[in-house]
Structure formats: structure tokens, C-alpha cells
mmCIF file of C-alpha atoms in Angstrom:
data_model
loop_
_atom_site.group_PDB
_atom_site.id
_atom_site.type_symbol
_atom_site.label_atom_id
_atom_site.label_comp_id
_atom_site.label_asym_id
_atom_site.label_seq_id
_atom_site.Cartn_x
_atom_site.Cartn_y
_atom_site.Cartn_z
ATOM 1 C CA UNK A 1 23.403 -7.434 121.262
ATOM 2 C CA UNK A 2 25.854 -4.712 122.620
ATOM 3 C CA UNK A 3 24.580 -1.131 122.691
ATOM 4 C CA UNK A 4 28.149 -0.690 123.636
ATOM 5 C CA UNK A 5 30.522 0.922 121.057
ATOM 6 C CA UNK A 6 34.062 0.077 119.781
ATOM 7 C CA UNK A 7 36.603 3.279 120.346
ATOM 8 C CA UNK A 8 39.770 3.047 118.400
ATOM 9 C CA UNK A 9 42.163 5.169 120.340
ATOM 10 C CA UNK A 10 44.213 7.883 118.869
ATOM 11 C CA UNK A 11 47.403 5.425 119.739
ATOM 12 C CA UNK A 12 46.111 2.171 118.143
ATOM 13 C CA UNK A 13 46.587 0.309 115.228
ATOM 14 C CA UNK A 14 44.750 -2.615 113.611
ATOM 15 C CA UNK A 15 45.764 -4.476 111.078
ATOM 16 C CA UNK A 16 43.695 -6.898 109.840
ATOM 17 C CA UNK A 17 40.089 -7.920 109.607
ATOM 18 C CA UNK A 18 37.548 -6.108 112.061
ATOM 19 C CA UNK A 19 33.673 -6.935 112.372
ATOM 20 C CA UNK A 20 30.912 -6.241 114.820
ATOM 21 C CA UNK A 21 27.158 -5.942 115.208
ATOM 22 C CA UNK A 22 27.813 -1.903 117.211
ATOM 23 C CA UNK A 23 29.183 1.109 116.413
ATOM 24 C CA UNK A 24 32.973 1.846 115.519
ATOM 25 C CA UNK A 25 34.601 5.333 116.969
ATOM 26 C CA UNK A 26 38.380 5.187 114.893
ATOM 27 C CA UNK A 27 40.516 8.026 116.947
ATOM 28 C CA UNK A 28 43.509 5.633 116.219
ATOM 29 C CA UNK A 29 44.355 3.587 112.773
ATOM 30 C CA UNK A 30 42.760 0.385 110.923
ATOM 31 C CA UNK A 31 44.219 -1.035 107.984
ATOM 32 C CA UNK A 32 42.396 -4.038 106.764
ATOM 33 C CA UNK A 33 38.807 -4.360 106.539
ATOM 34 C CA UNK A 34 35.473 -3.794 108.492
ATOM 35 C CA UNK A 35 32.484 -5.270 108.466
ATOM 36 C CA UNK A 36 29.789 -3.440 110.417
ATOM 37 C CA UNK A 37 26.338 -3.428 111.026
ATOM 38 C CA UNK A 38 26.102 -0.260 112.432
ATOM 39 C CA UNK A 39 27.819 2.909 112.104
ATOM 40 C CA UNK A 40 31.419 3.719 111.335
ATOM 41 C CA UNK A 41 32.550 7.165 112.706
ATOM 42 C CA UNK A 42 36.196 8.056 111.729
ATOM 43 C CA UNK A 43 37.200 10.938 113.846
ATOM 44 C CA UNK A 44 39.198 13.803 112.574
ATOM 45 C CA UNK A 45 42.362 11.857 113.784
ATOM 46 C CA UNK A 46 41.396 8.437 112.441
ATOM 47 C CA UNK A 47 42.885 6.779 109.290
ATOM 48 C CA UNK A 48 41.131 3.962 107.746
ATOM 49 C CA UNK A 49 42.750 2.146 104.981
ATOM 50 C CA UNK A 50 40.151 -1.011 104.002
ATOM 51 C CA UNK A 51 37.558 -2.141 102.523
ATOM 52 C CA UNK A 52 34.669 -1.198 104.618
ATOM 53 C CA UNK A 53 31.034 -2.296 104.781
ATOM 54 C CA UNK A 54 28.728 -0.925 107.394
ATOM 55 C CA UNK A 55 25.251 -0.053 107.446
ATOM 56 C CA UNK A 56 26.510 4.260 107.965
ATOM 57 C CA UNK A 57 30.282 5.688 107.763
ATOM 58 C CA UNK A 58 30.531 8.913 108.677
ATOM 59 C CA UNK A 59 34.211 10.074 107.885
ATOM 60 C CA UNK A 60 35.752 12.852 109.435
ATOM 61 C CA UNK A 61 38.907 11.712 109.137
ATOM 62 C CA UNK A 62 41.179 9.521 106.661
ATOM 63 C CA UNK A 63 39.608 7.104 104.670
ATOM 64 C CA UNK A 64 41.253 4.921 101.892
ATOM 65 C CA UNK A 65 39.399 2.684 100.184
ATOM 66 C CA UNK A 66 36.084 1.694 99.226
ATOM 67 C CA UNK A 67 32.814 1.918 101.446
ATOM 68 C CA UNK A 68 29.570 0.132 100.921
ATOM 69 C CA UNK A 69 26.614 0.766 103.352
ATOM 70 C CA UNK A 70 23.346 0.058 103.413
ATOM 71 C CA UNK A 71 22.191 3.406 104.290
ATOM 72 C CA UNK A 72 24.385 6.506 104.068
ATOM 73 C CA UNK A 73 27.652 7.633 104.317
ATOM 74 C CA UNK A 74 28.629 11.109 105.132
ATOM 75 C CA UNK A 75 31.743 12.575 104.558
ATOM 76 C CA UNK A 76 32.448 16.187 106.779
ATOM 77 C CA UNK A 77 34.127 18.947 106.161
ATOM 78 C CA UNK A 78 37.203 17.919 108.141
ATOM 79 C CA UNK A 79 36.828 14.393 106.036
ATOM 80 C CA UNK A 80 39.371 13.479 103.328
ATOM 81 C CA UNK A 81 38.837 10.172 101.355
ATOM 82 C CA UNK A 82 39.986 8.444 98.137
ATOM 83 C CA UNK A 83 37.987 5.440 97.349
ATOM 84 C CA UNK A 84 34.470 4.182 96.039
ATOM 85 C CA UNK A 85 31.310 5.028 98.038
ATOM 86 C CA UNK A 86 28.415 2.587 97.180
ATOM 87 C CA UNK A 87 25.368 3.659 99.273
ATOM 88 C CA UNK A 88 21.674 5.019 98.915
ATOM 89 C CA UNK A 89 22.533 7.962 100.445
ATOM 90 C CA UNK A 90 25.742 9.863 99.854
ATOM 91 C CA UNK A 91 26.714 13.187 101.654
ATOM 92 C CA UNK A 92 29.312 15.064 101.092
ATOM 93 C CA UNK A 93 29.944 18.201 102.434
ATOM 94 C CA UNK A 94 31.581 21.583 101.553
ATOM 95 C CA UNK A 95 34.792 21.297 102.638
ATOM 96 C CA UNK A 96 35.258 17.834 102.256
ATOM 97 C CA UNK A 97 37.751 15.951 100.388
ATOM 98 C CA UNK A 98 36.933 12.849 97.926
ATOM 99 C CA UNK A 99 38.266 11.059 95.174
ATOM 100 C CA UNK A 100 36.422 8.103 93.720
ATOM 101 C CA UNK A 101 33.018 7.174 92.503
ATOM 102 C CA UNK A 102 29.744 7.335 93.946
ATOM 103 C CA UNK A 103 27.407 4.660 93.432
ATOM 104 C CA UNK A 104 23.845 5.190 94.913
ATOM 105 C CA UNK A 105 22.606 2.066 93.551
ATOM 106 C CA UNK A 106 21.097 0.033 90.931
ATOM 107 C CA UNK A 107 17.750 -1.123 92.882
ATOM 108 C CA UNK A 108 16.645 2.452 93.571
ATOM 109 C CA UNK A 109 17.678 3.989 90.223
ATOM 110 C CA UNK A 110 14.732 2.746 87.895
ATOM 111 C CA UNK A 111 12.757 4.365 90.302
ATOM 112 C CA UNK A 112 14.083 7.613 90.627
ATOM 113 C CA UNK A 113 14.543 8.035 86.819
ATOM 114 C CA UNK A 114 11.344 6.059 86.340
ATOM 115 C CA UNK A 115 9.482 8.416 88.290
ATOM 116 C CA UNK A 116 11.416 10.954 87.053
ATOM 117 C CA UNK A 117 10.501 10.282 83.709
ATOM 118 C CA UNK A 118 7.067 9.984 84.562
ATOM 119 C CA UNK A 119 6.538 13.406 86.572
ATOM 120 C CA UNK A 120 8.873 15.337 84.543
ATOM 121 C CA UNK A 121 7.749 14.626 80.802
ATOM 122 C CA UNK A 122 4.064 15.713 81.751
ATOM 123 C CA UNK A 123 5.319 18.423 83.545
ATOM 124 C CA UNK A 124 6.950 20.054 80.500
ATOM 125 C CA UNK A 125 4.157 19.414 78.375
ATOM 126 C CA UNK A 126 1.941 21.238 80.614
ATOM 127 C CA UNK A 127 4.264 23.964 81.495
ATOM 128 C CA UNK A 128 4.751 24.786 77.689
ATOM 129 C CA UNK A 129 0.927 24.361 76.833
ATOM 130 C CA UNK A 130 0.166 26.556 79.508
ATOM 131 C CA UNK A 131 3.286 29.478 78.982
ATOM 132 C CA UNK A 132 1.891 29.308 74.974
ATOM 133 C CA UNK A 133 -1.562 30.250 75.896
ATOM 134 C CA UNK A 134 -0.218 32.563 78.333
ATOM 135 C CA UNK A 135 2.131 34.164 76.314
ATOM 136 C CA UNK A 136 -0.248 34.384 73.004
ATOM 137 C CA UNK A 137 -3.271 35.535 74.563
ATOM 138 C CA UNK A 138 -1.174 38.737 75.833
ATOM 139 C CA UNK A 139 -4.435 40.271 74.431
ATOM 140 C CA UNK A 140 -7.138 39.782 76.820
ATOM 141 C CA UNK A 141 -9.464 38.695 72.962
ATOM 142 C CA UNK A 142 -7.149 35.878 72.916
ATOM 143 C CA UNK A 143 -6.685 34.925 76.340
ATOM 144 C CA UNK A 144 -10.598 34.531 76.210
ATOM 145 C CA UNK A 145 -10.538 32.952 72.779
ATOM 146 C CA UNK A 146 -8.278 30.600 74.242
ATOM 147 C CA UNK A 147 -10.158 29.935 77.004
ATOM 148 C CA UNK A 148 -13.731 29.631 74.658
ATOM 149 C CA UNK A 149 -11.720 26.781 72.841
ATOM 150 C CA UNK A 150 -10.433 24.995 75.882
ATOM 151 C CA UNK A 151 -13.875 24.516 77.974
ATOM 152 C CA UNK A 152 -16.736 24.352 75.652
ATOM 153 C CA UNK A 153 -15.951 21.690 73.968
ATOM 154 C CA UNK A 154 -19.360 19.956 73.482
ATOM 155 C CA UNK A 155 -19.960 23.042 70.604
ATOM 156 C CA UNK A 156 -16.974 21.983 68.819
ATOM 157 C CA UNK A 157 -18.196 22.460 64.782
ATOM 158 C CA UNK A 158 -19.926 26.070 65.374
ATOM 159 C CA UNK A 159 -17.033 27.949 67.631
ATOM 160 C CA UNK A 160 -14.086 26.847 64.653
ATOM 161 C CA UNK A 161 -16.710 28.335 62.240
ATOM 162 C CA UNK A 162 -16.649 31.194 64.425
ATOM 163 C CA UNK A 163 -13.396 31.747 65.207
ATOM 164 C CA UNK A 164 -12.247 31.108 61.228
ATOM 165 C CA UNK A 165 -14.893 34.195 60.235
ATOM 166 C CA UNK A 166 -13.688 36.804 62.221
ATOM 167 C CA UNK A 167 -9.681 35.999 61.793
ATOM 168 C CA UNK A 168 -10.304 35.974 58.208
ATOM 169 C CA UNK A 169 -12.639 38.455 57.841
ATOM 170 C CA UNK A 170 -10.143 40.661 59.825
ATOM 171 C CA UNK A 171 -7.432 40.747 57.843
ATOM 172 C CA UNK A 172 -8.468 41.632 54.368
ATOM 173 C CA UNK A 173 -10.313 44.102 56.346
ATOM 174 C CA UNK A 174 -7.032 45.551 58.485
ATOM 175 C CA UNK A 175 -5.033 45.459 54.937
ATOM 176 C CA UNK A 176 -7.537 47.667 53.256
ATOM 177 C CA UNK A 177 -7.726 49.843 56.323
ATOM 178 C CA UNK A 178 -3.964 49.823 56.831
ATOM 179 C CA UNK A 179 -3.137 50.778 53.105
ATOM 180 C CA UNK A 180 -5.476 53.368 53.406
ATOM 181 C CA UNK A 181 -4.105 54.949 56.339
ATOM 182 C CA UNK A 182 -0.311 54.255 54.815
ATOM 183 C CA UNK A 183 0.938 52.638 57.797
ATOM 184 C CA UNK A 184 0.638 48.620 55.785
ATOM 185 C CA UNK A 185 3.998 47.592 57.252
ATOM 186 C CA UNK A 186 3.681 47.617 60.672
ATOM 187 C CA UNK A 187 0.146 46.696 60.550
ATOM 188 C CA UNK A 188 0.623 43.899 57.802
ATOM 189 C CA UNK A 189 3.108 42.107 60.448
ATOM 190 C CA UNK A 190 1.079 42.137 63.378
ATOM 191 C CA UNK A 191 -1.925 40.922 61.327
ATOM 192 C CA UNK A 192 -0.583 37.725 59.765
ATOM 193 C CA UNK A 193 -0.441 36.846 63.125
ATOM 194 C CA UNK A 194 -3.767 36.497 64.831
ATOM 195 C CA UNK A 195 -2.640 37.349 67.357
ATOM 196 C CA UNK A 196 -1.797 40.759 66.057
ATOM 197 C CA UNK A 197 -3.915 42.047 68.659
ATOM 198 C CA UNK A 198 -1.485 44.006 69.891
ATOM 199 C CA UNK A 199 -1.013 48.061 70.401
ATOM 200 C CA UNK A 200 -0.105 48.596 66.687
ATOM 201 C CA UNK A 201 -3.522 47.880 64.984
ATOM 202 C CA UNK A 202 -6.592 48.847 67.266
ATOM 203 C CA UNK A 203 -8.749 50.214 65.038
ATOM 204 C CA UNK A 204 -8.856 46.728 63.182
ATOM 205 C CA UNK A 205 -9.110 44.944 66.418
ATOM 206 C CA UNK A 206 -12.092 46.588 67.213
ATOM 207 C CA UNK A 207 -14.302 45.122 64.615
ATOM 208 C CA UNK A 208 -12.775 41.749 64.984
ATOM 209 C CA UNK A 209 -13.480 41.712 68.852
ATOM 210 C CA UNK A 210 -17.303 42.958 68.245
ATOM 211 C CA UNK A 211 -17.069 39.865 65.549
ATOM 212 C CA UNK A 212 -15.953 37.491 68.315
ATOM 213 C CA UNK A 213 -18.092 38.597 71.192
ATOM 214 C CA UNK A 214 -20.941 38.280 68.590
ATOM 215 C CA UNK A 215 -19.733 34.737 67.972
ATOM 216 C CA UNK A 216 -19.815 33.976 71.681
ATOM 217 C CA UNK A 217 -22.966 35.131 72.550
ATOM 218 C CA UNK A 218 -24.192 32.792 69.232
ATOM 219 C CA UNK B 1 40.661 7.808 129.086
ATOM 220 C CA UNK B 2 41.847 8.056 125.621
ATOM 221 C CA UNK B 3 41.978 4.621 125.482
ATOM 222 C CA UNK B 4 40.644 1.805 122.589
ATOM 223 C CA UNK B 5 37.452 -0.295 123.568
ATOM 224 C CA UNK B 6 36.988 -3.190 121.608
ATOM 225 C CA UNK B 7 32.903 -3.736 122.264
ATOM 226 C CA UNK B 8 31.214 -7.413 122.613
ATOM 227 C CA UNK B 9 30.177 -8.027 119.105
ATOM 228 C CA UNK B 10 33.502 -6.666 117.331
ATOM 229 C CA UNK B 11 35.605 -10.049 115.968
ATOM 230 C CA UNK B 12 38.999 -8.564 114.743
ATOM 231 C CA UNK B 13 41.230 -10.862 112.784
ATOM 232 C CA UNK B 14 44.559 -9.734 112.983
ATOM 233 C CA UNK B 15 46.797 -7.151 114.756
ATOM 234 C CA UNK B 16 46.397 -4.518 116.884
ATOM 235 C CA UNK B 17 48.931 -2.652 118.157
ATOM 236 C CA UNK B 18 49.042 0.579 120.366
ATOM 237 C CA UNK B 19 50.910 2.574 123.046
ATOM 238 C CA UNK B 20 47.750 2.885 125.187
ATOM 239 C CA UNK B 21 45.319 1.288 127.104
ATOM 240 C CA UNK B 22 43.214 -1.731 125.479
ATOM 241 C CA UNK B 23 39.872 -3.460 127.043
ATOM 242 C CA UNK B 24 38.766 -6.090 124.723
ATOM 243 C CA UNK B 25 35.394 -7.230 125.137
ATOM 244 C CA UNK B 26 35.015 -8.804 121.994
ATOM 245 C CA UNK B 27 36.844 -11.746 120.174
ATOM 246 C CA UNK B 28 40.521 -10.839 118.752
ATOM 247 C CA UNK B 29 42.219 -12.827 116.899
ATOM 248 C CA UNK B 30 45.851 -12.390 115.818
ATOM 249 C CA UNK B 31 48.825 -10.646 117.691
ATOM 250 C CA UNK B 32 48.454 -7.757 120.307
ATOM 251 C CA UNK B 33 51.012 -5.740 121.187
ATOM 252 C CA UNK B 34 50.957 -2.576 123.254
ATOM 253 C CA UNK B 35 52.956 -0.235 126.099
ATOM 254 C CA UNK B 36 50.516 -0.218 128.492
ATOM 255 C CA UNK B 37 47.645 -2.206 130.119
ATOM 256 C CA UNK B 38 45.179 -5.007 128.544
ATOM 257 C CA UNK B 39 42.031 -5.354 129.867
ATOM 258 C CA UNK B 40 40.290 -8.694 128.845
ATOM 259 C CA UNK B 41 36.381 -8.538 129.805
ATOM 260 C CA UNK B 42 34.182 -11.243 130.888
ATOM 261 C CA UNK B 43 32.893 -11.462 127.354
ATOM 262 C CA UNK B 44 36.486 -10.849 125.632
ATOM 263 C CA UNK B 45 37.902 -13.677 123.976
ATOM 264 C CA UNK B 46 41.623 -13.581 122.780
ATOM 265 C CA UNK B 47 43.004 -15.549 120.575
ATOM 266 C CA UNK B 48 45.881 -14.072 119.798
ATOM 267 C CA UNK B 49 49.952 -13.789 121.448
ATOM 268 C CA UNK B 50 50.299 -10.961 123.620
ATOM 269 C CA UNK B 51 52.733 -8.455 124.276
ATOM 270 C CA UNK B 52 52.087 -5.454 126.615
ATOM 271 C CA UNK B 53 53.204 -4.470 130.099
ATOM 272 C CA UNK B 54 50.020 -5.174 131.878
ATOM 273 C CA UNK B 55 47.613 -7.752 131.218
ATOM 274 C CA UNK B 56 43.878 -8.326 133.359
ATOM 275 C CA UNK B 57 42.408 -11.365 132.022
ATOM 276 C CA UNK B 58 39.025 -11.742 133.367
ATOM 277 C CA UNK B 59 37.897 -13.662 129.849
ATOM 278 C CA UNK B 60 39.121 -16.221 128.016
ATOM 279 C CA UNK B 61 43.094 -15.718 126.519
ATOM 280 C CA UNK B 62 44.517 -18.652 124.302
ATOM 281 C CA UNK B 63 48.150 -18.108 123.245
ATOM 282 C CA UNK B 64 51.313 -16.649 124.616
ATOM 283 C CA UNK B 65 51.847 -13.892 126.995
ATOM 284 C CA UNK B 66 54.711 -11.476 127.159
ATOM 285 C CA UNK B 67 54.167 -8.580 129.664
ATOM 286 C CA UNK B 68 57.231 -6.374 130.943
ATOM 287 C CA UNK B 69 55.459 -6.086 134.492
ATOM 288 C CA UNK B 70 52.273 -7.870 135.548
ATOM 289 C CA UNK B 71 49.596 -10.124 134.630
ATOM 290 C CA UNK B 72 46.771 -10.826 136.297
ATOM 291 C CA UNK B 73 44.593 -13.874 135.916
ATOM 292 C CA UNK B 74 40.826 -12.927 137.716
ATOM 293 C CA UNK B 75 38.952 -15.114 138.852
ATOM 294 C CA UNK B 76 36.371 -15.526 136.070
ATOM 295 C CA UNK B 77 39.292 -15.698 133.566
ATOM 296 C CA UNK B 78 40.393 -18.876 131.413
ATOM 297 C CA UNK B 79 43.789 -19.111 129.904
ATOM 298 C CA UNK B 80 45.913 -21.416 127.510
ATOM 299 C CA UNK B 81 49.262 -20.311 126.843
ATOM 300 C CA UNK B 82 52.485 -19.294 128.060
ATOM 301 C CA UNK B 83 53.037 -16.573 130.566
ATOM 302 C CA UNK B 84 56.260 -14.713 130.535
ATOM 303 C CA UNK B 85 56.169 -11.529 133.398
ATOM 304 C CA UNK B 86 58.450 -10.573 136.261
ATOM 305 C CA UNK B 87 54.758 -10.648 138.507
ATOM 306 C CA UNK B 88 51.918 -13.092 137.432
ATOM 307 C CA UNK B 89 48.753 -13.160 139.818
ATOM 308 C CA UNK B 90 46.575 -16.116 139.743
ATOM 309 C CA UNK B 91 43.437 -15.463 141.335
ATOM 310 C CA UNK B 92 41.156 -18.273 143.406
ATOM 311 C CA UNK B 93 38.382 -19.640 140.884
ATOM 312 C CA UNK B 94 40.516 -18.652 137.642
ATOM 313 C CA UNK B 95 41.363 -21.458 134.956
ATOM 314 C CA UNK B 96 44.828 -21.628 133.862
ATOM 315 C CA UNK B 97 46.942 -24.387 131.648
ATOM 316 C CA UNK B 98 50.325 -23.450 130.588
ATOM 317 C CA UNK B 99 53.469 -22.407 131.606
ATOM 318 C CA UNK B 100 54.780 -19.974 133.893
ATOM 319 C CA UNK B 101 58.291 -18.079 133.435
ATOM 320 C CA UNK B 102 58.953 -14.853 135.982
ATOM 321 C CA UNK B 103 62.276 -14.479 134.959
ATOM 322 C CA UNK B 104 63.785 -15.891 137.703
#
């Protein structure tokens, strides 16, 4: 209808109901309620104490009671309010004042979580599968390895084989070695392992990687 | 013009009160009482008794009038109720039915 919009003056009080199809400017006072389907602006000198339903409030002022709107409601810094705000969109800003619950909504909550859910569970999976590989194949053997047992899957039965021979074969060997050279303890923890590849043991390693590239090239 | 606007689609049930300026062009319903001037629009309907200092009814008013100084029917304007103001204009082409007290 009207593009026009309602102004409150700073020197005006309403008590009682108020509704309207335009926007609402309160400079002055409205006790009651409002029904709007537009926007409800209280200015920093406005007090609104009602039950209000608009499509946006934006409250810069005083506000007392409960809001629903069908699409945001933004409280400013210069905005104080105590009441319920039930709205898909909910700003509040820093500085503002608020006391109450926010309720975003029901309809758009399964959603949200829903998708949520959806994105987020995956995500982690992922993000841990990825960080383990990562983090274990520190060793560029492994890293490689890793990589070996991720894309050529079609060769399943012989690459196992091959990986099982030279981690075993390894270690037995490494002990031996590492007794004989006297340093067992540190060696014996970074062997048990696997991924023991580390700066401790290279003399060990060696073998096992000439093992493994053997078993790659096979 | 710090004054209040009530726009064409706003329906207030109740009471509005103020100590400025008010131009209704939307329906009010209730009891309006102010210090200074009324405005009712073309499109303003009031339904409501009135007490103020000016009045300017260019809508429709139903119900009773109390201004401390003028009120002014327009031409376009429609009115059921009681007037009660030392100065009360009637204008050629406006609609009036009730009575008329100026205090005399």
C-alpha cells in the first residue's frame, strides 16, 4: 500500500494496540502491542514496552518485551532490551544490551544441524585420516608406503606380502644390529614402531628401504 | 518537524497521547489527547474522542472533540461527534452531524 512510514515522535505515547502494513520510526513511547509487516526501528530515544511482531525490529532504543519477526532483528550498540527474540536472524551487537532468549527457529534448525551433521562428521574423519598419514609418514619411506597402499589397490594380496617382509624382516635385523652396537634402548623403541624410521636408527633403515623399493619395483 | 506520523496502513487501538504535533493518516481507534495540533488526512480515520488544541479534519472523525482553540472541518472531511472549541471552522463541501458548543 503506503511506502509511507509511521514516526513516533519523541513526545508521544501510545497505549494500546498498533498495526500496519509500513515501517514504524518510535522517537516517542508505545506500550501495548505491534503488529507489523515491515520494519520496526526504535530510535535511541524510543521505549517500546509490547509484544511485537514485525517482519525486522531494529532496536536502538528501549525495548521490553518479546519480538517475533519473520526475518531479523537487530539490536545496536545504543540498544537495551529485556524480552524474547524469536527470529531467523538475530543480531546483536557489541555494546548492546539484552536479557531474554533467542529463538532462531524450529523450521530452519534440522537443517542447520542436519547439514551440520552431515558436512562436519565426514569432515573429521577425513581430517584425522589425512593428519595420521601425515603425521606417521614423517619419514618420506612411509609417506610413500602410505601412499603405495592408498592408490594401487587392484595389487592388493602381493603389496601386504610386501610390506609384512620388510617390517618384519627389519626388526630382528635392527635388534641384532642394535645389541651389537650397545645402543638396544633407543633403537628397540623406535623399532617396535614401524615407523621407527626416524633419526635414531639409520643404519637399519637402510636395508629396510632397499627391501621396500625392491618390493615396489616387484 | 519532530512531530508523530501515523502512515495509511497503521490501525492503532487505543491511546495516544503527546505534547506535539500528530497527522494521522491511518485508522485510530481509542482516545487522543495532545497540546498541540491534529492533523487528520484524507485517508485518516478516527475513531476515537479527542482532546488537543488544534484539530484539521480533512478525513473521517467519529466521536467527541475537545480542542482549547480551533478546529477545522475541510472540505473533504466527515465528522460524527461533538465539538467543543472557542473557534470551529466548517468548510463548504465538508460532512458534519453533531453538536456544536464554542463556549459561548
Amino acid at each position: 500500500m503506503n511506502e509511507s512510514t509511521t514516526v513516533i515522535g519523541e513526545r508521544t505515547t501510545i497505549n494500546g494496540n498498533l498495526e500496519g502494513d509500513e515501517d514504524l520510526v518510535v522517537h516517542g513511547r508505545i506500550e501495548g502491542g505491534i503488529s507489523l509487516k515491515h520494519t520496526l526501528t526504535i530510535e535511541p530515544t524510543g521505549v517500546v514496552v509490547a509484544e511485537v511482531q514485525v517482519r525486522n525490529a531494529v532496536v536502538s532504543g528501549v525495548m521490553a518485551g518479546n519480538i517475533t519477526a519473520e526475518d531479523a532483528v537487530h539490536i545496536t550498540a545504543q540498544g537495551r532490551m529485556i524480552g524474547d527474540i524469536r527470529a531467523p536472524r538475530v543480531i546483536i551487537v557489541d555494546g548492546a544490551s539484552f536479557r531474554g532468549r533467542v529463538d532462531m527457529g524450529d523450521l530452519d534448525m534440522p537443517r542447520a544441524s542436519g547439514s551440520a551433521e552431515d558436512v562436519s562428521r565426514p569432515a573429521p574423519v577425513a581430517a584425522r585420516r589425512v593428519p595420521q598419514a601425515i603425521s606417521t609418514g614423517k619419514g618420506a619411506v612411509q609417506e610413500k608406503d602410505a601412499e603405495k597402499a592408498v592408490a594401487p589397490k587392484p595389487a592388493v594380496k602381493p603389496k601386504p606380502a610386501a610390506k609384512r617382509k620388510p617390517a618384519s624382516k627389519p626388526k630382528p635385523a635392527a635388534k641384532s644390529r642394535s645389541t651389537k652396537k650397545q645402543s638396544a634402548p633407543a633403537k628397540s623403541k623406535s623399532k617396535p614402531k614401524k615407523g621407527g624410521s626416524k633419526k635414531k636408527a639409520p643404519a637399519p633403515k637402510a636395508p629396510s628401504v632397499g627391501r621396500r623399493k625392491k618390493a615396489r619395483k616387484r | 518537524m519532530a512531530h508523530t506520523v501515523i502512515g495509511g496502513s497503521i490501525v492503532i487501538d487505543g491511546e495516544v497521547t503527546g505534547e506535539e504535533a500528530l497527522v494521522i493518516q491511518g485508522t485510530v481507534k481509542g482516545r487522543i489527547s495532545l497540546q498541540e495540533q491534529l492533523v487528520v488526512e484524507e485517508s485518516g480515520v478516527v475513531e476515537a474522542d479527542i482532546e488537543t488544541q488544534n484539530v484539521d479534519v480533512s478525513g473521517k472523525v467519529t466521536g467527541n472533540i475537545l480542542a482549547s482553540e480551533k478546529v477545522e472541518i475541510s472540505s473533504g472531511g466527515r465528522m460524527v461527534g461533538d465539538i467543543k472549541a472557542p473557534r470551529i471552522l466548517i468548510a463548504d463541501g465538508a460532512i458534519f452531524k453533531g453538536n456544536v458548543d464554542m463556549d459561548v
